XYZ file of C-alpha atoms in Angstrom:
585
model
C 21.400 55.484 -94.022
C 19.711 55.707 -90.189
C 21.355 52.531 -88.910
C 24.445 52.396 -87.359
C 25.368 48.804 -87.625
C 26.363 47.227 -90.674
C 27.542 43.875 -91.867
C 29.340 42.599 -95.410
C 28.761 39.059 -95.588
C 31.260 37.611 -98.044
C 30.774 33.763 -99.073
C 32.772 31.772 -101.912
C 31.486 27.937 -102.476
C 31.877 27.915 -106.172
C 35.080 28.023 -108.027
C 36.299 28.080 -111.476
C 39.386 27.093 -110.624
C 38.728 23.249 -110.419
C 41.720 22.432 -108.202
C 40.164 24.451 -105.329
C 37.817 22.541 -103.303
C 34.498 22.921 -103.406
C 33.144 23.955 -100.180
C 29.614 23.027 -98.906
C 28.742 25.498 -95.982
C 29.185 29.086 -96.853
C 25.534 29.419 -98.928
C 24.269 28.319 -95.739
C 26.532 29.982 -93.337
C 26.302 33.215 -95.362
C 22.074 32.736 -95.068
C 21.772 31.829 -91.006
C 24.460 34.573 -90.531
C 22.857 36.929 -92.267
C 19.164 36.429 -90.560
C 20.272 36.666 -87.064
C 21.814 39.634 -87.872
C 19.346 41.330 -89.770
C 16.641 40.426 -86.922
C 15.745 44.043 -85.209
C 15.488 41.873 -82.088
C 19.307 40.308 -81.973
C 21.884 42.592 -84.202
C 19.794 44.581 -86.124
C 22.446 45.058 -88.822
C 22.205 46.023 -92.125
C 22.799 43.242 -94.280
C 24.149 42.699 -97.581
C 25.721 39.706 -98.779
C 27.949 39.087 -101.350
C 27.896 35.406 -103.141
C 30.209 33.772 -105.248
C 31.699 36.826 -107.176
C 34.452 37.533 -108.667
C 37.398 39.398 -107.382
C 37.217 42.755 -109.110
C 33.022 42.696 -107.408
C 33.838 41.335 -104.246
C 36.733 43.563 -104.022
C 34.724 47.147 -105.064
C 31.401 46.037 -102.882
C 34.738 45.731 -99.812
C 35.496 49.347 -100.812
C 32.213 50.756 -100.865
C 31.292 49.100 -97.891
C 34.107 50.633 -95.972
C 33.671 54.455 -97.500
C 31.418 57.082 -96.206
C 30.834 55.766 -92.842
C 30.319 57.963 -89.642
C 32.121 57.629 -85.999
C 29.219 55.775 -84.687
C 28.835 53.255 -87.061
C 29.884 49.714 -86.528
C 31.397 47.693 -89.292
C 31.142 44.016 -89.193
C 32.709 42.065 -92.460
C 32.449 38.030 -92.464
C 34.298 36.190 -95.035
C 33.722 32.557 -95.836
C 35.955 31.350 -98.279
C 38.946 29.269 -99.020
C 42.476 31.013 -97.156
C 45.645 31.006 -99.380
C 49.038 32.101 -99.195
C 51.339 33.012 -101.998
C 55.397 31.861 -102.579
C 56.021 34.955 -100.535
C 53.874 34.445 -97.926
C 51.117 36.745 -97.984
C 47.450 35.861 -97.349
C 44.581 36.294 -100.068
C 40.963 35.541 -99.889
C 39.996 32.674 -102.951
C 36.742 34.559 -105.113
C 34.973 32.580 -107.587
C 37.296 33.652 -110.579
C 40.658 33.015 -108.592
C 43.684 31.477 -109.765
C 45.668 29.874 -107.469
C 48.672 31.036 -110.403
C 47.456 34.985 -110.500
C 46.802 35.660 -106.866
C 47.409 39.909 -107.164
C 44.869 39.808 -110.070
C 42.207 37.038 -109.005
C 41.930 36.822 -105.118
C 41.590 39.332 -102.880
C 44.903 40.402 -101.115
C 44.442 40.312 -96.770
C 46.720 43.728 -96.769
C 44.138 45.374 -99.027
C 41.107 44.572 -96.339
C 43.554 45.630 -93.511
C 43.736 48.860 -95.752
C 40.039 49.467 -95.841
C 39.354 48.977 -92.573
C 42.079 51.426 -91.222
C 40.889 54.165 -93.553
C 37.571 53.863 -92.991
C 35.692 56.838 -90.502
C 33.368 54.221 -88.671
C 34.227 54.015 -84.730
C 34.509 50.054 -84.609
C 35.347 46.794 -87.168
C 34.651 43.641 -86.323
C 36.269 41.239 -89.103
C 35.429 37.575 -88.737
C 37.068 34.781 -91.016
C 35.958 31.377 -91.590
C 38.432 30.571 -93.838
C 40.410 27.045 -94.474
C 44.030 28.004 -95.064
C 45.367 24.558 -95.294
C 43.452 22.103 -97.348
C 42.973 24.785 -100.072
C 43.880 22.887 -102.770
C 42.716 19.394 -104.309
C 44.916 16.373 -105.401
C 45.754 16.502 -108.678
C 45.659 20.301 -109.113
C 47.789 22.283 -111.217
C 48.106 24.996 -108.547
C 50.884 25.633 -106.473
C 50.129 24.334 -102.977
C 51.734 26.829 -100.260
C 53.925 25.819 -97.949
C 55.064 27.366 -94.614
C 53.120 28.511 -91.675
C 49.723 30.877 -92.769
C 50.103 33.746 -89.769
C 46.660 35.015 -90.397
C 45.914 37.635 -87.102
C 49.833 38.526 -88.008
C 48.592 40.203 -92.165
C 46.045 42.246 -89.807
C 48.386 44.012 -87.731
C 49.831 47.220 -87.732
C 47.472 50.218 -90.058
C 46.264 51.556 -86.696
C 43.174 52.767 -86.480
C 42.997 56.976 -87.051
C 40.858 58.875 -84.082
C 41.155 55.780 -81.466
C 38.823 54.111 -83.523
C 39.453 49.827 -82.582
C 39.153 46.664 -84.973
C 39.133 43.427 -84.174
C 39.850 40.257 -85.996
C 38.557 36.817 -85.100
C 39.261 33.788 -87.016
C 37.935 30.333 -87.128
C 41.408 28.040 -87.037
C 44.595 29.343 -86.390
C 47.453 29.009 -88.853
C 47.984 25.660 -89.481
C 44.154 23.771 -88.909
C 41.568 23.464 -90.860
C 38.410 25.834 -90.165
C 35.809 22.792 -90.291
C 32.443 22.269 -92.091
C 30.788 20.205 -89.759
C 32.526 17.137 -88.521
C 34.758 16.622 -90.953
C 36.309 18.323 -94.627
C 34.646 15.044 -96.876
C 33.198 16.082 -100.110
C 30.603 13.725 -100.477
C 28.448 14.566 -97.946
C 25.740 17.260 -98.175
C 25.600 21.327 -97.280
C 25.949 21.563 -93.357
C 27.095 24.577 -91.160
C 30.371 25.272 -90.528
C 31.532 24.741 -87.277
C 32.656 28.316 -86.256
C 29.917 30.210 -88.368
C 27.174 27.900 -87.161
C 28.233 28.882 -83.349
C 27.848 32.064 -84.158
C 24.781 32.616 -85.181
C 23.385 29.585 -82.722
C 25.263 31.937 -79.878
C 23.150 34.814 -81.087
C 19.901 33.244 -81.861
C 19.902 31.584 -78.518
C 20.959 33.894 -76.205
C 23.372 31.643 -74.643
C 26.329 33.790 -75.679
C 25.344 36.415 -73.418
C 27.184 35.098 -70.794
C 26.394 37.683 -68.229
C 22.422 37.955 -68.484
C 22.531 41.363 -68.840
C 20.416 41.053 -72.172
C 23.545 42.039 -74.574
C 26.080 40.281 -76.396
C 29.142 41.658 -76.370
C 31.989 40.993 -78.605
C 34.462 39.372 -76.025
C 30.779 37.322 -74.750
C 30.862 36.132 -78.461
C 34.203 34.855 -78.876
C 34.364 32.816 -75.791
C 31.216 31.256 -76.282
C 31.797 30.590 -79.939
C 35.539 29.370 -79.063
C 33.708 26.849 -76.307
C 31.408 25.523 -79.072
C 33.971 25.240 -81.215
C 36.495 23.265 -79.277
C 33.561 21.349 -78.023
C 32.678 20.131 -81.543
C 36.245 19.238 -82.763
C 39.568 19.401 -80.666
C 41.834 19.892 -83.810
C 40.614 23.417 -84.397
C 40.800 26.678 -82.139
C 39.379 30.267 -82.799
C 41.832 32.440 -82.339
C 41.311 37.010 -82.081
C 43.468 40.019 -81.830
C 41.711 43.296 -80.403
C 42.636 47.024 -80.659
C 39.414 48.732 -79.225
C 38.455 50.516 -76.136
C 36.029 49.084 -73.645
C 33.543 46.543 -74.686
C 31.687 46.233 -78.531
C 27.916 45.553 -77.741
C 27.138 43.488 -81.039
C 23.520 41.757 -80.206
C 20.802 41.457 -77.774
C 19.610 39.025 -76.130
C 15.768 38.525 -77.465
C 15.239 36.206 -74.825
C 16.890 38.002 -71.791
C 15.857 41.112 -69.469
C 12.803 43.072 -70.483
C 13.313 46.331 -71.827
C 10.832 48.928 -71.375
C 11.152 52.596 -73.218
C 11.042 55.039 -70.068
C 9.255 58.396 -69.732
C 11.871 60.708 -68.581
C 11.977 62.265 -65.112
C 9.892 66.220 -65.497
C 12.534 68.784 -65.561
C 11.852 70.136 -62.091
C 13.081 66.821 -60.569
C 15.700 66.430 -63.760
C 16.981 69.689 -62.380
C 17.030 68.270 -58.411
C 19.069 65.476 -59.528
C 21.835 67.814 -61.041
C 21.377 70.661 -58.142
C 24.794 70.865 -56.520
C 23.107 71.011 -53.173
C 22.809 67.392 -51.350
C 19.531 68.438 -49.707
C 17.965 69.155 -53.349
C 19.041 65.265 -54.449
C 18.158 63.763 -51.508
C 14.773 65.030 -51.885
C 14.887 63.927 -55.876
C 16.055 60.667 -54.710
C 12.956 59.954 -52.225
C 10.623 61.705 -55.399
C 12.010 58.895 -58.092
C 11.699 56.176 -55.221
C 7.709 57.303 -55.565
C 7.733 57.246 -59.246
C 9.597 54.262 -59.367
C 6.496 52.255 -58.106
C 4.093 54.397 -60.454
C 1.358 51.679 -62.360
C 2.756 52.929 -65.057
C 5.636 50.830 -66.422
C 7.016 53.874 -69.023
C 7.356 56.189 -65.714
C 8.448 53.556 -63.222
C 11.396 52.233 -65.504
C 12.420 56.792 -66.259
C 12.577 56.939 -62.775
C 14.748 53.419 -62.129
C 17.458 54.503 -64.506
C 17.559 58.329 -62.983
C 18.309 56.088 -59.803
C 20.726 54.028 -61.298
C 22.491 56.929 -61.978
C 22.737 58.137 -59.167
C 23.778 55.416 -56.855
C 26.900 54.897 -59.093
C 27.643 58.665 -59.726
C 26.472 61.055 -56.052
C 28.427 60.867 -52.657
C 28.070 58.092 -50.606
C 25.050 58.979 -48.733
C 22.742 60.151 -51.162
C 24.078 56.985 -53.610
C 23.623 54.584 -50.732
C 19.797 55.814 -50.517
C 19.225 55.358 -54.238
C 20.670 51.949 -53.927
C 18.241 51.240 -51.271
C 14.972 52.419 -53.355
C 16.406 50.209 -56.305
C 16.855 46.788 -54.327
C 12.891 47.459 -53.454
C 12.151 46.455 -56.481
C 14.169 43.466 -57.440
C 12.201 40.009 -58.504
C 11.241 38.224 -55.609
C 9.281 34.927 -55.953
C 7.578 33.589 -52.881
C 7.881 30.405 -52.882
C 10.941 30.257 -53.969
C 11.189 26.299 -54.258
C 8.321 24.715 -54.845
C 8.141 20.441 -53.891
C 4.572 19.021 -55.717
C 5.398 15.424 -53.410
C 3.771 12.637 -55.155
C 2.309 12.718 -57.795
C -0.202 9.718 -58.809
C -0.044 9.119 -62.615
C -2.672 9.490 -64.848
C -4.264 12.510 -62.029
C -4.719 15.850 -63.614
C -1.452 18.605 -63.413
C -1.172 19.376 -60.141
C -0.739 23.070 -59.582
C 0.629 25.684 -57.420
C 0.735 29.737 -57.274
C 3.983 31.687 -56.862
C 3.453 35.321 -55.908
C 5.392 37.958 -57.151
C 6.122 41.153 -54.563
C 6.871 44.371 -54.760
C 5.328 47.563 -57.236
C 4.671 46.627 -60.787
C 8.162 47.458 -62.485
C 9.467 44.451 -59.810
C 6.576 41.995 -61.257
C 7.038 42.754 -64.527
C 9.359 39.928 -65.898
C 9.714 36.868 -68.466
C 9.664 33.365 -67.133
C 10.368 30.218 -68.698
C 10.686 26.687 -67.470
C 14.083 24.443 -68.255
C 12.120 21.102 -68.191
C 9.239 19.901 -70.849
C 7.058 18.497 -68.055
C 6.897 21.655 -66.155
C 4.614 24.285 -67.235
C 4.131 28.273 -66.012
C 1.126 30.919 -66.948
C 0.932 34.188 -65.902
C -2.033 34.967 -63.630
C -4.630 37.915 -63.283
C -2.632 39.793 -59.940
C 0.864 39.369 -61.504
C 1.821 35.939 -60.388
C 2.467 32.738 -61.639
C 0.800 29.795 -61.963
C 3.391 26.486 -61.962
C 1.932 22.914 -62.947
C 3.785 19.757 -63.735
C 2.802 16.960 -66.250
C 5.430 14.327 -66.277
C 5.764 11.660 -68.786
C 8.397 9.693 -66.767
C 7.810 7.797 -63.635
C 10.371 8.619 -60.855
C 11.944 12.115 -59.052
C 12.187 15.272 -61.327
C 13.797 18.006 -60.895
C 12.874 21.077 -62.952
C 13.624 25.329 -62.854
C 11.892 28.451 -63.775
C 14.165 30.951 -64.493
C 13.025 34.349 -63.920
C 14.069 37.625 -65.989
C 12.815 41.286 -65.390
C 14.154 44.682 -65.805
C 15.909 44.751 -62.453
C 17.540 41.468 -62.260
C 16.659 37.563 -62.402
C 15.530 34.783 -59.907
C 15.351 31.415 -60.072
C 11.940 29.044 -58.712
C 13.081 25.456 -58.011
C 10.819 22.799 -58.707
C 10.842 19.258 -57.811
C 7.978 16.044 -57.661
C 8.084 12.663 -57.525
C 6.193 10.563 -60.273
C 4.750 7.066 -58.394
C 4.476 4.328 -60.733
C 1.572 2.827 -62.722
C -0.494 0.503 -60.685
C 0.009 -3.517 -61.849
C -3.321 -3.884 -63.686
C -4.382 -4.565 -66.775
C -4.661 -1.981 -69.653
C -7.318 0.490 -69.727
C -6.416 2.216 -73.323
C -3.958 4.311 -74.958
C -2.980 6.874 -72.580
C -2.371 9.828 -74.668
C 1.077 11.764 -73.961
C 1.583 15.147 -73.015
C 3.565 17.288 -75.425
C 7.420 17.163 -74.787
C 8.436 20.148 -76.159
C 9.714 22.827 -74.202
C 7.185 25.783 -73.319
C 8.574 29.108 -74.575
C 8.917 31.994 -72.758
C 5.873 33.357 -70.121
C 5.713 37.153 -70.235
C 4.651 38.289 -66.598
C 2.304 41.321 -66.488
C 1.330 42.919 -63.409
C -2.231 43.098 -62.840
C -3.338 46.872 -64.509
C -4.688 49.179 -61.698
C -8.393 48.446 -60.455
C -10.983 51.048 -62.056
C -12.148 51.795 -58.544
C -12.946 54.957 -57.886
C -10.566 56.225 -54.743
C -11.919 58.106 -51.858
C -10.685 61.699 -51.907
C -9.713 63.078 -49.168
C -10.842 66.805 -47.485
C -9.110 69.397 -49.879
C -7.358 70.398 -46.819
C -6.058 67.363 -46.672
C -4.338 67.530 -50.205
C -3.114 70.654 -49.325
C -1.005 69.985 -45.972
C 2.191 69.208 -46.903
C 2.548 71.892 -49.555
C 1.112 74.464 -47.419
C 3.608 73.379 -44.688
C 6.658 73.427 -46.580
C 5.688 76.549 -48.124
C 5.468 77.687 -44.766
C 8.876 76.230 -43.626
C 10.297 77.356 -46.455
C 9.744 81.505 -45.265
C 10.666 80.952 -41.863
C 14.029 79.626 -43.175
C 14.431 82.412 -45.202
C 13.582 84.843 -42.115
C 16.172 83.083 -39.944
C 18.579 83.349 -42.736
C 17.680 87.318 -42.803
C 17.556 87.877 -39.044
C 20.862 86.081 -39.104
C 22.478 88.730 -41.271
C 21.134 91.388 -39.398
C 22.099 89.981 -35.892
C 25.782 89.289 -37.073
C 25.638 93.214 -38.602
C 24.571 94.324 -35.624
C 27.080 92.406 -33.928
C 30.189 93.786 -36.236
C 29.037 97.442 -35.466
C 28.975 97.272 -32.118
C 32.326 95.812 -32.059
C 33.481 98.836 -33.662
C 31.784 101.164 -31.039
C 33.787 99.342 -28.689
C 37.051 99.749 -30.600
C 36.406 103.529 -30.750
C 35.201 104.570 -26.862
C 37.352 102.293 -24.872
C 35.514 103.411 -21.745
C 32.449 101.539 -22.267
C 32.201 98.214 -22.262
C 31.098 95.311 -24.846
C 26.918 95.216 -23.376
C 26.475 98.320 -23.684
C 26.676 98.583 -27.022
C 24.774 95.174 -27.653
C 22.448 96.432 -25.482
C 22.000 99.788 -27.530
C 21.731 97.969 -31.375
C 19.489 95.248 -29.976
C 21.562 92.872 -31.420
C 19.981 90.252 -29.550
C 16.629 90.589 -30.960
C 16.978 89.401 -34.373
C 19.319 86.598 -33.003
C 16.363 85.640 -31.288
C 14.140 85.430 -34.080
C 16.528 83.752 -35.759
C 16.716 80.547 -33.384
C 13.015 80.299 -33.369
C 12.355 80.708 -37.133
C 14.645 78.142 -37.343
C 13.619 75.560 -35.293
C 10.034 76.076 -36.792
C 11.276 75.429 -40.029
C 13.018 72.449 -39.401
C 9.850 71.401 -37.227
C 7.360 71.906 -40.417
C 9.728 70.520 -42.939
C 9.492 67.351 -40.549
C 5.759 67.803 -41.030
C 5.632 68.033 -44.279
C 7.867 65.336 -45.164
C 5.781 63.075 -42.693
C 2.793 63.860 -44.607
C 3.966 63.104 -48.021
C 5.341 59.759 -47.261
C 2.108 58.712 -45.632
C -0.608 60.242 -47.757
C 2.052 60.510 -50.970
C -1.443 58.795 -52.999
C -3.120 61.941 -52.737
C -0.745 64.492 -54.277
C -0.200 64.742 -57.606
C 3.451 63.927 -59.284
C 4.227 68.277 -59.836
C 2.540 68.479 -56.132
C 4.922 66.081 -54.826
C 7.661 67.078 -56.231
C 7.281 71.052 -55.337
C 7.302 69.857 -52.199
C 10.110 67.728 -51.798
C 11.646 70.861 -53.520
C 10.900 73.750 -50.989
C 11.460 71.330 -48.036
C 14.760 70.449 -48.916
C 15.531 74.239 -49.854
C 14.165 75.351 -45.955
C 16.107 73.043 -44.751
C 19.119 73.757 -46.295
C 18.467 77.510 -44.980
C 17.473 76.627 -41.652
C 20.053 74.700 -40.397
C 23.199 76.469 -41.377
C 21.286 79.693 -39.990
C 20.683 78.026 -36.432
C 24.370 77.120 -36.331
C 25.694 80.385 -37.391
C 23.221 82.355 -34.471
C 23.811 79.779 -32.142
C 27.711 80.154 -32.897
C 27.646 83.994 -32.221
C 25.726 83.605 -28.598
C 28.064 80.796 -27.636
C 30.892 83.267 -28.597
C 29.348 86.188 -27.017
C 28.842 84.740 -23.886
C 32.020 83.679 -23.285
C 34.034 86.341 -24.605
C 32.544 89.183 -23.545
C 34.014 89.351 -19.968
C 37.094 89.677 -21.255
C 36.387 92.543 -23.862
């Protein structure tokens, strides 16, 4: 199998046993459950689901389930079912064939799960249990009702986990409440959800459960929205986990959050700049992916955002504080960012009003959506947005667009007041606008113009290469005339050492050792000077060089300049030191 998410989905609603209950919501729960997760968009999990079997099925389909899995696979069993505890006190799982009287033989035993999912190679379990451990049993029944507190996180502890691999365990009730099918356990009434399942898969479907808007659901984002819900919907039962895993379980997506956009990675020259170990190298790769960043092309622009991301959380401070400062460039920002449509007469077409979007294309580039039925958004040609109210309601309104992209979200607030109908008589149905809320507006930015651009002179095209180029050998002559100077320097040192009657100039004087010093200051200082240049040029006329042109030159200026200036300090450090100590020699 290629995917590394799977899910068992294990639902009991029919029993031969007729003192247990019937229960009404796990086909449903087991169906829901099983869509959202199957959806490539939200959880794309492998499904299979397991309904109404017996124990010896239910229990090798657990087994299978569980074998042959890999270190990056993630495991996620849900059992809906009745709960039940035996005169001894351990937990079981009712199947369709179980006998409240045979438990080891008919039901499936909680310390055999707790088995499989210890033993099993996959890197993280999720078990979820929407069971009802204490109205198991029906009036009447010749079963023996359990008594005694049900500790159900308690039968899952202890079997740790080989390899640091983690497991958790979420339940629907805790020991002694009833895991509720919607508002109440009657069994009159028709199939609805569950309470706990149906908050599940409502958490995922939505999109509400990510609670952070980063466009992924984790595991911990899941159980506190689904415990919310829950308690929200009935006070008299509480979810209830126990985690042994490492960091955070990414379980979903969030179809309706931040874009995603599959990125063209960085070339390798400027995927080898970012990992040089010299600063000057990533500083130049840093103002390189700041260009490609705002690149037409979304694929590019989004390869070179995450290269950036990187490195403002991983290089020293000043190089990370520049990327940080290329990424906030692009960040959504709506202008206005409140819109007020005043009055608005009724019965007078939608008024409208534009929102403009700034920044490159990766910044326009973004999903909105409006929280109110009256208020409506469209994308326009130049990557904007078009916002338009049709109110059904006399008096103020108060709406919000909510803004998502791939760099962060923003919010447009909108407000109008509705004046009311004039007193006269009727002219005629008036029909009403839809009320429905619009779904979600994917922004585009505008696609590049197919005008033709001016070239400029081929000298033009060619300045900044040709002047880094150029700073580039004068650094490495400085750095050579350097060497030379200081050799020069060391030998006549000696000369001194050996023919104490002379003094220090003479021998100077006699190796020229001032000569290539010399040339070493100016070469220098010229490199520095057309590294300026070239830099200069590239930010101004950056249009006009291609990405590999670019980028070659970022390269070799950063290189000269790494040469340059520790040669200009090093000659400058031996005249300083001549100068003042050779009176003294």
């Amino acid at each position: 199998m290629t995917s590394t998410k799977h899910a068992l989905i294990i639902a009991n609603d029919r029993y031969d046993d007729q003192g247990l209950k019937q229960l009404r919501a796990p086909a449903q729960d087991a169906a829901a459950l099983a869509e959202v997760l199957h959806d490539p968009e939200i959880g794309d999990f492998e499904v299979e689901v397991v309904r109404n079997e017996p124990s010896h099925i239910t229990s090798r389909r657990l087994l299978e389930f569980f074998n042959e899995r890999r270190r990056d696979d993630t495991l996620l069993v849900h059992f809906s079912c009745h709960g039940l505890k035996s005169e001894s006190g351990e937990l079981y799982f009712a199947a369709s064939d179980t006998d409240p009287r045979l438990l080891d033989a008919t039901a499936i035993p909680a310390h055999f799960v707790r088995r499989c999912m210890s033993r099993t190679r996959a890197g993280s379990t999720v078990l979820f249990l929407d069971c009802c451990y204490g109205g198991a049993f029906s009036r009447g029944s010749g079963a023996v009702r359990a008594t005694g507190e049900v500790n159900v996180l308690e039968s899952f502890r202890g079997d740790k986990p080989p390899g640091g691999r983690g497991r958790a365990v979420i339940t629907a009730s805790n020991s002694m409440e009833y895991a509720f099918e919607g508002s109440d356990l009657a069994e009159d009434s028709g199939p609805r959800p569950s309470v706990f399942t149906h908050a599940v898969v409502q958490g995922l479907e939505s999109g509400e459960a990510d609670r952070n808007g980063d466009g992924v659901v984790t595991l911990d984002e899941l159980y506190d929205y689904v415990y919310d819900r829950v308690r929200e919907a009935n006070a008299h039962q509480t979810p209830s986990k126990d985690v042994e895993m490492e960091g955070e379980l990414k379980l979903a997506n969030n179809r309706k959050g931040r874009l995603k956009i599959t990125k063209v990675p960085s070339p390798p020259y400027l995927r080898a700049a970012i990992a040089s170990d010299n600063p000057l190298t990533r500083q130049g790769a840093v103002h390189e992916l700041r260009a490609r960043m705002r690149d037409d092309s979304l694929p590019i622009a989004e390869g070179a955002r995450q290269d950036l991301e990187v490195i403002a959380r991983d290089d020293i401070r000043q190089i990370a504080d520049q990327a940080d400062q290329a990424l906030r460039e692009i960040r959504l920002a709506p202008s206005p960012g409140h819109l007020d449509f005043g009055r608005v007469p009724p019965g007078s077409p939608p008024p409208q009003r534009t929102v403009a979007l700034a920044g490159p294309p990766l910044a326009r580039h973004c999903v909105a959506q409006s929280t109110e039925p009256w208020l409506r958004v469209e994308p326009t040609r130049t990557g904007g947005l078009d916002v338009s109210v049709a109110p059904s309601a006399e008096g103020p309104l108060a709406g919000d667009i909510m803004l998502k992209g791939v760099t962060g979200d923003a919010v447009i607030h909108v407000t109008a007041t509705v004046e009311p109908e004039p007193a006269t008589g009727p002219t005629g149905p008036v029909e009403e606008p839809p009320t429905e809320t619009p779904g979600p507006v994917v922004v585009h930015p505008e696609p590049p113009r197919h005008k033709p651009r001016v070239p400029a002179a081929p000298r033009d095209r060619r300045r900044a290469p040709a002047l880094a180029a150029a700073a580039l050998v004068l650094a490495v002559t400085a750095v050579i005339t350097v060497v030379i100077a200081l050799q020069r320097a060391a030998t006549a040192v000696d000369r001194r050492q050996n023919e104490q009657s002379t003094e220090i100039e003479d021998h100077v004087g006699d190796l020229a050792v001032f000569t290539p010093l010399d040339v070493c200051l100016v070469t220098a200082v010229l490199a520095l000077v057309l590294t300026a240049l070239a830099r200069q040029d590239l930010g101004a006329h950056r249009d006009l060089y291609s990405p590999r042109a670019a980028g070659g030159t970022a390269t070799m200026t950063s290189i000269a300049k790494g040469l340059a200036v520790p040669a200009l300090i090093l000659a400058a450090l031996a005249a300083l030191v001549y100068l003042i100590g050779a009176p003294h020699w």
